[in-house]
């Protein structure tokens, strides 16, 4: 086995791929909420992805990647036996895992993969874990069995009603609390508008919200300032201070603006890549 080698590749749906990589040092020290920065080639971008799972005995880490633009499409076309050029990590501050009592763990789309290690750690810490898995349609609901294995209750939902409850994660959350469940803390990962509205609802329902932020990152070590976010009126760097933050006072609108800054360049990169590769990218 070689460092950074893809030991296993599994297509979870049309746009999401699971990779198990050989990376013993990271596997030994990873904690829930941390991430790695991947690079596929010498002139390639640095792409942050969550550490979804790890096995310190086997020396493996698991990442799950959604094809959304040029770099993630290139990653997802790698094969078993191929190597990532760089796998840097573990990065970020681990999530503060405590026994909160009852917790809601909410994942949207590929965010389901990103909340899995947090749900697992919260369950191990003695919490009652209620997991809500949201997606646009049935095919995009991922890791349901894995989430069930670390949750007391698992509730899938889809926008089009093709699987689980029809509606958004906020509808499901409101339903549980209205039915009498007292939830103490909530952890949400997914598209930024979903995190914004879920966090707002949690505050209204008396649940302490936490959200994992996904600004554009470069170095991932607090040096470049690229991942600047505003929390409690203060500038924080998501790569070192987060990515998980208390969500009551996150400036989500600023995050939406900052993550859209390179839309034109990203679109152009995809179009140029598509010219050479007949592929399905940009399905987001
Ligand atoms: C801490 C963290 C953990 C993440 N975990 C996962 C994960 O587990 N699985 C997963 O599929 N995705 C994850 N992401 C998102 C992933 O990094 C982006 O989808 C990826 O960088 C897109 O790159 P691209 O070239 O394919 O797409 P592009 O077309 O370049 O960009 C598409 C969108 O992705 C975002 N993005 C672009 N470049 C970066 C960058 N360098 N850093 C962060 N965001 C960027 C922007 O919002 C952009 O609009 C995570 C992001 C962060 C910050
Ligand atoms: S990515 Fe550079 S400071 Fe966070």
Tab-separated table of C-alpha atoms and ligand atoms in Angstrom:
chain	number	residue	atom	x	y	z
A	1	UNK	CA	0.000	0.000	0.000
A	2	UNK	CA	1.258	3.444	-0.892
A	3	UNK	CA	0.645	6.730	0.940
A	4	UNK	CA	-2.386	8.584	-0.572
A	5	UNK	CA	-3.446	5.471	-2.529
A	6	UNK	CA	-7.151	4.967	-3.281
A	7	UNK	CA	-7.826	1.546	-1.746
A	8	UNK	CA	-11.547	1.607	-2.473
A	9	UNK	CA	-13.811	3.675	-4.687
A	10	UNK	CA	-17.597	3.427	-4.422
A	11	UNK	CA	-20.077	5.453	-6.480
A	12	UNK	CA	-22.853	6.395	-4.014
A	13	UNK	CA	-25.004	8.043	-6.682
A	14	UNK	CA	-24.522	9.778	-10.026
A	15	UNK	CA	-22.518	12.658	-8.528
A	16	UNK	CA	-21.183	11.431	-5.171
A	17	UNK	CA	-18.187	9.109	-4.694
A	18	UNK	CA	-16.756	7.497	-1.572
A	19	UNK	CA	-12.977	6.984	-1.394
A	20	UNK	CA	-11.012	5.003	1.186
A	21	UNK	CA	-7.400	6.242	1.153
A	22	UNK	CA	-4.239	4.906	2.776
A	23	UNK	CA	-3.094	7.701	5.107
A	24	UNK	CA	-1.929	6.217	8.440
A	25	UNK	CA	-0.769	9.421	10.171
A	26	UNK	CA	-4.102	11.178	9.598
A	27	UNK	CA	-6.057	8.035	10.535
A	28	UNK	CA	-4.236	7.985	13.868
A	29	UNK	CA	-5.160	11.515	14.929
A	30	UNK	CA	-8.439	12.425	13.141
A	31	UNK	CA	-11.366	13.728	15.192
A	32	UNK	CA	-15.008	14.445	14.336
A	33	UNK	CA	-15.436	17.758	12.521
A	34	UNK	CA	-11.960	17.867	10.991
A	35	UNK	CA	-11.106	17.891	7.297
A	36	UNK	CA	-8.259	17.322	4.828
A	37	UNK	CA	-7.092	19.362	1.830
A	38	UNK	CA	-6.667	17.288	-1.317
A	39	UNK	CA	-4.721	17.971	-4.469
A	40	UNK	CA	-4.882	15.699	-7.494
A	41	UNK	CA	-2.084	17.103	-9.661
A	42	UNK	CA	0.878	19.493	-9.447
A	43	UNK	CA	-1.041	22.461	-10.924
A	44	UNK	CA	-4.327	21.435	-9.266
A	45	UNK	CA	-6.496	23.384	-6.785
A	46	UNK	CA	-6.425	22.716	-3.063
A	47	UNK	CA	-9.850	21.270	-2.186
A	48	UNK	CA	-11.079	20.851	1.417
A	49	UNK	CA	-13.158	17.746	2.189
A	50	UNK	CA	-14.408	16.369	5.481
A	51	UNK	CA	-12.903	13.351	7.213
A	52	UNK	CA	-15.997	11.147	7.131
A	53	UNK	CA	-14.411	8.115	8.786
A	54	UNK	CA	-11.018	6.665	9.712
A	55	UNK	CA	-9.476	3.407	10.919
A	56	UNK	CA	-6.274	3.861	12.902
A	57	UNK	CA	-5.450	0.122	12.779
A	58	UNK	CA	-5.746	-0.149	8.997
A	59	UNK	CA	-4.293	3.340	8.454
A	60	UNK	CA	-7.217	4.400	6.270
A	61	UNK	CA	-9.379	7.496	5.988
A	62	UNK	CA	-12.711	7.886	4.171
A	63	UNK	CA	-13.747	10.961	2.197
A	64	UNK	CA	-16.946	11.460	0.216
A	65	UNK	CA	-16.876	13.893	-2.692
A	66	UNK	CA	-19.662	15.467	-4.739
A	67	UNK	CA	-18.817	16.453	-8.329
A	68	UNK	CA	-19.678	20.117	-8.399
A	69	UNK	CA	-16.906	21.773	-10.441
A	70	UNK	CA	-13.693	21.042	-12.288
A	71	UNK	CA	-11.550	19.782	-9.385
A	72	UNK	CA	-14.178	17.597	-7.755
A	73	UNK	CA	-15.069	16.095	-11.113
A	74	UNK	CA	-11.409	15.278	-11.712
A	75	UNK	CA	-11.128	13.694	-8.254
A	76	UNK	CA	-14.228	11.591	-8.844
A	77	UNK	CA	-12.806	10.249	-12.100
A	78	UNK	CA	-9.789	8.765	-10.247
A	79	UNK	CA	-9.760	4.974	-9.950
A	80	UNK	CA	-8.928	2.415	-7.302
A	81	UNK	CA	-5.106	2.161	-7.160
A	82	UNK	CA	-4.587	5.799	-8.244
A	83	UNK	CA	-2.892	8.283	-5.915
A	84	UNK	CA	-3.943	11.730	-4.734
A	85	UNK	CA	-0.900	14.007	-5.031
A	86	UNK	CA	-1.373	15.552	-1.556
A	87	UNK	CA	-3.607	14.728	1.397
A	88	UNK	CA	-3.015	17.384	4.060
A	89	UNK	CA	-4.522	17.097	7.526
A	90	UNK	CA	-6.181	16.607	9.862
A	91	UNK	CA	-7.138	20.306	9.724
A	92	UNK	CA	-9.623	22.412	11.670
A	93	UNK	CA	-10.815	22.366	15.249
A	94	UNK	CA	-12.650	19.172	16.229
A	95	UNK	CA	-16.291	19.575	17.212
A	96	UNK	CA	-16.841	19.971	20.963
A	97	UNK	CA	-18.427	16.591	21.700
A	98	UNK	CA	-20.327	16.564	24.993
A	99	UNK	CA	-23.339	14.828	26.438
A	100	UNK	CA	-25.913	17.499	25.558
A	101	UNK	CA	-28.876	15.154	26.221
A	102	UNK	CA	-30.903	14.968	23.025
A	103	UNK	CA	-29.293	16.283	19.832
A	104	UNK	CA	-30.543	16.835	16.296
A	105	UNK	CA	-28.003	16.090	13.572
A	106	UNK	CA	-29.106	17.536	10.256
A	107	UNK	CA	-27.421	16.831	6.905
A	108	UNK	CA	-28.378	18.130	3.471
A	109	UNK	CA	-27.130	16.366	0.310
A	110	UNK	CA	-23.411	15.579	0.610
A	111	UNK	CA	-23.665	17.283	4.033
A	112	UNK	CA	-25.109	13.951	5.258
A	113	UNK	CA	-21.617	12.480	4.842
A	114	UNK	CA	-20.121	15.444	6.661
A	115	UNK	CA	-22.405	15.125	9.732
A	116	UNK	CA	-21.930	11.337	9.984
A	117	UNK	CA	-18.706	11.468	12.092
A	118	UNK	CA	-20.319	14.048	14.378
A	119	UNK	CA	-23.432	11.900	14.877
A	120	UNK	CA	-21.169	8.914	15.598
A	121	UNK	CA	-19.137	10.829	18.213
A	122	UNK	CA	-22.273	12.321	19.826
A	123	UNK	CA	-23.814	8.843	20.103
A	124	UNK	CA	-20.612	7.474	21.672
A	125	UNK	CA	-20.763	10.356	24.204
A	126	UNK	CA	-24.199	9.143	25.378
A	127	UNK	CA	-26.539	11.533	23.542
A	128	UNK	CA	-29.927	10.581	22.159
A	129	UNK	CA	-29.265	11.278	18.471
A	130	UNK	CA	-32.073	12.275	16.100
A	131	UNK	CA	-30.774	12.430	12.530
A	132	UNK	CA	-32.565	14.254	9.734
A	133	UNK	CA	-31.292	13.472	6.227
A	134	UNK	CA	-32.459	15.905	3.561
A	135	UNK	CA	-32.053	15.700	-0.206
A	136	UNK	CA	-33.751	16.927	-3.361
A	137	UNK	CA	-34.714	13.417	-4.433
A	138	UNK	CA	-34.368	9.755	-3.372
A	139	UNK	CA	-31.110	9.034	-5.259
A	140	UNK	CA	-29.340	11.843	-3.379
A	141	UNK	CA	-30.045	10.419	0.101
A	142	UNK	CA	-26.690	8.873	1.068
A	143	UNK	CA	-25.310	6.860	4.028
A	144	UNK	CA	-28.759	6.080	5.428
A	145	UNK	CA	-27.657	2.730	6.931
A	146	UNK	CA	-24.517	4.283	8.447
A	147	UNK	CA	-26.569	7.131	9.951
A	148	UNK	CA	-29.104	4.634	11.359
A	149	UNK	CA	-26.274	2.732	13.035
A	150	UNK	CA	-25.283	5.819	15.076
A	151	UNK	CA	-28.737	7.343	15.640
A	152	UNK	CA	-31.725	6.614	17.863
A	153	UNK	CA	-34.095	8.012	15.247
A	154	UNK	CA	-33.305	8.569	11.542
A	155	UNK	CA	-35.681	10.621	9.423
A	156	UNK	CA	-35.017	10.965	5.679
A	157	UNK	CA	-36.895	13.627	3.720
A	158	UNK	CA	-36.931	14.732	0.087
A	159	UNK	CA	-38.077	17.923	-1.616
A	160	UNK	CA	-40.068	15.930	-4.207
A	161	UNK	CA	-41.459	13.332	-1.756
A	162	UNK	CA	-39.786	10.438	-3.628
A	163	UNK	CA	-38.396	9.082	-0.319
A	164	UNK	CA	-39.143	9.639	3.374
A	165	UNK	CA	-41.208	12.634	4.394
A	166	UNK	CA	-41.996	15.143	1.623
A	167	UNK	CA	-40.538	18.516	2.497
A	168	UNK	CA	-37.428	20.150	3.883
A	169	UNK	CA	-35.349	19.341	6.947
A	170	UNK	CA	-36.913	22.343	8.704
A	171	UNK	CA	-40.408	20.807	8.272
A	172	UNK	CA	-39.208	17.548	9.833
A	173	UNK	CA	-37.476	19.320	12.716
A	174	UNK	CA	-40.535	21.429	13.470
A	175	UNK	CA	-42.705	18.270	13.392
A	176	UNK	CA	-40.542	16.437	15.937
A	177	UNK	CA	-40.509	19.324	18.385
A	178	UNK	CA	-44.259	19.934	17.953
A	179	UNK	CA	-44.795	16.241	18.754
A	180	UNK	CA	-43.134	16.867	22.142
A	181	UNK	CA	-39.430	16.008	21.689
A	182	UNK	CA	-37.136	18.266	23.743
A	183	UNK	CA	-33.893	18.798	21.823
A	184	UNK	CA	-30.945	20.507	23.506
A	185	UNK	CA	-28.455	21.067	20.662
A	186	UNK	CA	-28.445	20.830	16.878
A	187	UNK	CA	-25.620	20.294	14.376
A	188	UNK	CA	-26.284	21.146	10.742
A	189	UNK	CA	-24.214	20.727	7.572
A	190	UNK	CA	-25.422	21.340	4.018
A	191	UNK	CA	-26.015	24.119	1.505
A	192	UNK	CA	-25.607	27.565	3.085
A	193	UNK	CA	-29.295	28.658	2.820
A	194	UNK	CA	-30.342	25.369	4.429
A	195	UNK	CA	-27.894	25.946	7.322
A	196	UNK	CA	-29.114	29.535	7.681
A	197	UNK	CA	-32.816	28.644	7.935
A	198	UNK	CA	-32.271	25.500	10.047
A	199	UNK	CA	-30.149	27.445	12.549
A	200	UNK	CA	-32.788	30.208	12.736
A	201	UNK	CA	-35.524	27.630	13.352
A	202	UNK	CA	-33.436	25.907	16.018
A	203	UNK	CA	-33.121	29.189	17.913
A	204	UNK	CA	-36.910	29.666	17.707
A	205	UNK	CA	-37.434	26.104	18.992
A	206	UNK	CA	-35.030	26.566	21.911
A	207	UNK	CA	-32.293	24.351	20.404
A	208	UNK	CA	-28.673	25.576	20.577
A	209	UNK	CA	-27.525	25.544	16.908
A	210	UNK	CA	-24.082	24.758	15.456
A	211	UNK	CA	-23.249	24.929	11.736
A	212	UNK	CA	-20.176	23.847	9.772
A	213	UNK	CA	-19.097	26.566	7.359
A	214	UNK	CA	-17.698	25.986	3.887
A	215	UNK	CA	-16.029	29.189	2.674
A	216	UNK	CA	-13.442	28.964	-0.075
A	217	UNK	CA	-10.161	27.806	1.494
A	218	UNK	CA	-6.586	27.932	0.254
A	219	UNK	CA	-3.856	27.071	2.754
A	220	UNK	CA	-6.211	25.669	5.420
A	221	UNK	CA	-3.827	26.746	8.191
A	222	UNK	CA	-4.936	30.285	9.053
A	223	UNK	CA	-2.331	32.091	6.909
A	224	UNK	CA	-4.151	33.483	3.847
A	225	UNK	CA	-7.417	34.849	5.289
A	226	UNK	CA	-9.404	33.452	2.373
A	227	UNK	CA	-11.832	31.529	4.607
A	228	UNK	CA	-12.812	34.616	6.644
A	229	UNK	CA	-16.303	34.411	8.180
A	230	UNK	CA	-18.108	36.614	10.706
A	231	UNK	CA	-19.378	35.013	13.913
A	232	UNK	CA	-20.597	37.014	16.932
A	233	UNK	CA	-19.511	40.144	15.035
A	234	UNK	CA	-15.897	38.958	14.990
A	235	UNK	CA	-13.716	37.822	12.095
A	236	UNK	CA	-12.924	34.122	12.356
A	237	UNK	CA	-11.004	31.818	10.032
A	238	UNK	CA	-13.095	28.726	9.296
A	239	UNK	CA	-10.030	26.560	8.622
A	240	UNK	CA	-8.540	26.941	12.092
A	241	UNK	CA	-11.301	28.393	14.329
A	242	UNK	CA	-13.940	26.114	12.739
A	243	UNK	CA	-15.333	24.833	10.468
A	244	UNK	CA	-18.097	24.241	13.096
A	245	UNK	CA	-19.287	27.412	14.856
A	246	UNK	CA	-22.141	28.345	17.201
A	247	UNK	CA	-24.713	29.360	14.607
A	248	UNK	CA	-26.886	31.992	16.332
A	249	UNK	CA	-24.741	34.876	15.129
A	250	UNK	CA	-23.102	33.577	11.943
A	251	UNK	CA	-23.335	36.104	9.101
A	252	UNK	CA	-24.689	33.604	6.539
A	253	UNK	CA	-25.438	36.326	3.959
A	254	UNK	CA	-21.782	37.369	3.904
A	255	UNK	CA	-20.798	33.710	3.475
A	256	UNK	CA	-23.189	33.359	0.516
A	257	UNK	CA	-21.675	36.496	-1.098
A	258	UNK	CA	-18.080	35.384	-0.521
A	259	UNK	CA	-18.584	31.833	-1.833
A	260	UNK	CA	-20.121	33.252	-5.036
A	261	UNK	CA	-17.214	35.577	-5.813
A	262	UNK	CA	-15.588	33.287	-8.376
A	263	UNK	CA	-18.784	31.997	-10.045
A	264	UNK	CA	-17.738	33.222	-13.524
A	265	UNK	CA	-14.258	31.694	-13.302
A	266	UNK	CA	-15.720	28.425	-11.938
A	267	UNK	CA	-18.252	28.295	-14.797
A	268	UNK	CA	-15.545	28.930	-17.361
A	269	UNK	CA	-13.296	26.199	-15.879
A	270	UNK	CA	-16.200	23.725	-16.071
A	271	UNK	CA	-17.012	24.686	-19.676
A	272	UNK	CA	-13.375	24.247	-20.751
A	273	UNK	CA	-13.193	20.912	-18.956
A	274	UNK	CA	-16.477	19.785	-20.544
A	275	UNK	CA	-15.089	20.462	-24.008
A	276	UNK	CA	-12.528	17.694	-23.451
A	277	UNK	CA	-14.608	15.369	-21.284
A	278	UNK	CA	-18.138	14.239	-22.008
A	279	UNK	CA	-19.364	14.339	-18.449
A	280	UNK	CA	-22.112	15.393	-16.102
A	281	UNK	CA	-20.778	18.167	-13.969
A	282	UNK	CA	-22.407	21.192	-12.506
A	283	UNK	CA	-25.516	19.255	-11.459
A	284	UNK	CA	-25.853	21.450	-8.359
B	1	LIG	C1	-14.333	22.471	5.617
B	1	LIG	C2	-14.959	22.025	4.324
B	1	LIG	C3	-15.337	20.710	4.202
B	1	LIG	C4	-15.909	20.269	3.008
B	1	LIG	N1	-16.251	18.954	2.925
B	1	LIG	C5	-16.734	18.474	1.756
B	1	LIG	C6	-17.016	17.084	1.612
B	1	LIG	O1	-16.849	16.283	2.536
B	1	LIG	N2	-17.480	16.650	0.419
B	1	LIG	C7	-17.675	17.517	-0.636
B	1	LIG	O2	-18.110	17.051	-1.708
B	1	LIG	N3	-17.424	18.830	-0.528
B	1	LIG	C8	-16.939	19.337	0.634
B	1	LIG	N4	-16.635	20.673	0.737
B	1	LIG	C9	-16.870	21.545	-0.440
B	1	LIG	C10	-15.752	21.368	-1.471
B	1	LIG	O3	-14.527	21.835	-0.953
B	1	LIG	C11	-16.115	22.163	-2.766
B	1	LIG	O4	-17.254	21.560	-3.333
B	1	LIG	C12	-14.983	22.125	-3.769
B	1	LIG	O5	-13.933	22.922	-3.315
B	1	LIG	C13	-15.450	22.601	-5.148
B	1	LIG	O6	-14.357	22.701	-6.025
B	1	LIG	P1	-14.534	22.509	-7.591
B	1	LIG	O7	-13.310	22.979	-8.289
B	1	LIG	O8	-14.969	21.143	-7.923
B	1	LIG	O9	-15.762	23.443	-7.916
B	1	LIG	P2	-15.808	24.970	-8.318
B	1	LIG	O10	-16.625	25.090	-9.542
B	1	LIG	O11	-14.424	25.555	-8.269
B	1	LIG	O12	-16.599	25.574	-7.089
B	1	LIG	C14	-17.949	25.231	-6.805
B	1	LIG	C15	-18.269	25.842	-5.438
B	1	LIG	O13	-17.467	25.174	-4.430
B	1	LIG	C16	-16.922	26.105	-3.517
B	1	LIG	N5	-15.441	26.081	-3.596
B	1	LIG	C17	-14.661	26.238	-4.677
B	1	LIG	N6	-13.337	26.160	-4.383
B	1	LIG	C18	-13.280	25.954	-3.055
B	1	LIG	C19	-12.215	25.805	-2.125
B	1	LIG	N7	-10.915	25.840	-2.474
B	1	LIG	N8	-12.542	25.636	-0.816
B	1	LIG	C20	-13.832	25.558	-0.416
B	1	LIG	N9	-14.891	25.697	-1.250
B	1	LIG	C21	-14.619	25.904	-2.538
B	1	LIG	C22	-17.505	27.456	-3.874
B	1	LIG	O14	-18.663	27.671	-3.087
B	1	LIG	C23	-17.894	27.320	-5.306
B	1	LIG	O15	-18.916	28.162	-5.684
B	1	LIG	C24	-16.101	21.165	1.924
B	1	LIG	C25	-15.711	22.511	2.055
B	1	LIG	C26	-15.149	22.943	3.245
B	1	LIG	C27	-14.706	24.362	3.384
B	2	LIG	S1	-7.830	28.919	4.239
B	2	LIG	FE1	-6.334	30.440	4.504
B	2	LIG	S2	-6.774	31.274	6.448
B	2	LIG	FE2	-8.208	29.669	6.212
